């Protein structure tokens, strides 16, 4: 899909996208992104009464997005993103969002002390609500991001992925916990490198961070690593009625 644009309002329940409702495929030989969406944009409101809502794609698996943008408001309950609501295995390069992104429900619990109880979901994100095994490069958000928890300027949740040379300029605010300038909730192996936040980050209860709101790693013996390098925060960080505010990690 290349050089396509949507200018009409799109609404529904689950799996609502400005261009594509659901993009899902797998290369026969390996875990290779087999669908390419390039030079595409959305310029009209996208809304869902339930989950998986994206400015361009509601849910993608084994896909690559290049030079795609969203300029309008996107809203849903959870897994809400300016470009993709729920992204699994793929790449997002040179993507941008300037619209307001809103998730209205909780994205669920975090990892418990016994290794159970977490919900693999995201709230709202400037680019993606939830991202697993996704590589972001040179992405930018300047729209406001709001939700209940797990909200970030680039992705609400990042699970086994990387974000490189990306920037958030928009405010991120949640009514509960885990708000970050780049990622709201980062779980297990991830790299965030050369990223910048300039937006104001606010939570009511706890865990507000300039780069990541909350970081958790699988705590088994062979746990995968999480690395944040060459990242800068220039935005105000505020927890209004709780604990854990940090310039880099909440």
mmCIF file of C-alpha atoms in Angstrom, residues 14-18 20-23 46 50-61 65 74-88 92 101 103 120-132 134 136 150 154-158:
data_model
loop_
_atom_site.group_PDB
_atom_site.id
_atom_site.type_symbol
_atom_site.label_atom_id
_atom_site.label_comp_id
_atom_site.label_asym_id
_atom_site.label_seq_id
_atom_site.Cartn_x
_atom_site.Cartn_y
_atom_site.Cartn_z
ATOM 1 C CA UNK A 14 -12.898 -2.939 17.627
ATOM 2 C CA UNK A 15 -10.128 -2.888 15.014
ATOM 3 C CA UNK A 16 -10.710 0.542 13.526
ATOM 4 C CA UNK A 17 -8.068 2.092 11.262
ATOM 5 C CA UNK A 18 -7.941 5.180 9.075
ATOM 6 C CA UNK A 20 -6.550 -0.515 7.168
ATOM 7 C CA UNK A 21 -8.709 -2.380 9.652
ATOM 8 C CA UNK A 22 -6.280 -5.287 10.144
ATOM 9 C CA UNK A 23 -3.004 -6.064 8.363
ATOM 10 C CA UNK A 46 -10.679 7.836 13.764
ATOM 11 C CA UNK A 50 -13.646 -0.535 22.047
ATOM 12 C CA UNK A 51 -9.978 -1.486 21.562
ATOM 13 C CA UNK A 52 -7.362 -1.618 18.762
ATOM 14 C CA UNK A 53 -7.758 1.782 17.121
ATOM 15 C CA UNK A 54 -5.097 3.379 14.921
ATOM 16 C CA UNK A 55 -4.792 6.468 12.758
ATOM 17 C CA UNK A 56 -3.607 4.263 9.885
ATOM 18 C CA UNK A 57 -3.901 0.612 11.006
ATOM 19 C CA UNK A 58 -5.827 -0.887 13.918
ATOM 20 C CA UNK A 59 -3.621 -3.971 14.234
ATOM 21 C CA UNK A 60 -0.580 -5.032 12.231
ATOM 22 C CA UNK A 61 1.505 -8.205 12.254
ATOM 23 C CA UNK A 65 5.385 1.275 7.888
ATOM 24 C CA UNK A 74 -7.684 9.085 17.396
ATOM 25 C CA UNK A 75 -9.670 7.609 20.289
ATOM 26 C CA UNK A 76 -10.694 4.239 21.724
ATOM 27 C CA UNK A 77 -10.688 2.252 24.958
ATOM 28 C CA UNK A 78 -7.164 0.751 24.860
ATOM 29 C CA UNK A 79 -4.402 -0.077 22.359
ATOM 30 C CA UNK A 80 -4.865 3.310 20.702
ATOM 31 C CA UNK A 81 -2.118 4.809 18.516
ATOM 32 C CA UNK A 82 -1.578 7.690 16.141
ATOM 33 C CA UNK A 83 -0.361 5.241 13.481
ATOM 34 C CA UNK A 84 -1.129 1.732 14.808
ATOM 35 C CA UNK A 85 -3.246 0.546 17.710
ATOM 36 C CA UNK A 86 -1.558 -2.847 18.232
ATOM 37 C CA UNK A 87 1.716 -3.697 16.453
ATOM 38 C CA UNK A 88 3.350 -7.133 16.498
ATOM 39 C CA UNK A 92 7.991 1.713 11.810
ATOM 40 C CA UNK A 101 -4.531 10.335 21.032
ATOM 41 C CA UNK A 103 -7.544 5.848 25.539
ATOM 42 C CA UNK A 120 -0.166 -7.416 27.497
ATOM 43 C CA UNK A 121 -1.948 -4.277 26.440
ATOM 44 C CA UNK A 122 -1.228 -0.601 25.990
ATOM 45 C CA UNK A 123 -3.155 2.548 26.695
ATOM 46 C CA UNK A 124 -2.444 5.356 24.239
ATOM 47 C CA UNK A 125 0.706 6.192 22.270
ATOM 48 C CA UNK A 126 1.684 8.859 19.781
ATOM 49 C CA UNK A 127 2.706 6.177 17.272
ATOM 50 C CA UNK A 128 1.429 2.877 18.771
ATOM 51 C CA UNK A 129 -0.707 1.896 21.721
ATOM 52 C CA UNK A 130 1.057 -1.466 22.081
ATOM 53 C CA UNK A 131 4.258 -2.594 20.318
ATOM 54 C CA UNK A 132 5.861 -6.049 20.533
ATOM 55 C CA UNK A 134 8.769 -3.600 16.733
ATOM 56 C CA UNK A 136 11.032 2.329 15.561
ATOM 57 C CA UNK A 150 0.529 2.792 30.112
ATOM 58 C CA UNK A 154 5.939 7.048 20.986
ATOM 59 C CA UNK A 155 4.324 3.858 22.374
ATOM 60 C CA UNK A 156 2.036 3.153 25.300
ATOM 61 C CA UNK A 157 3.631 -0.269 25.875
ATOM 62 C CA UNK A 158 6.925 -1.591 24.470
#
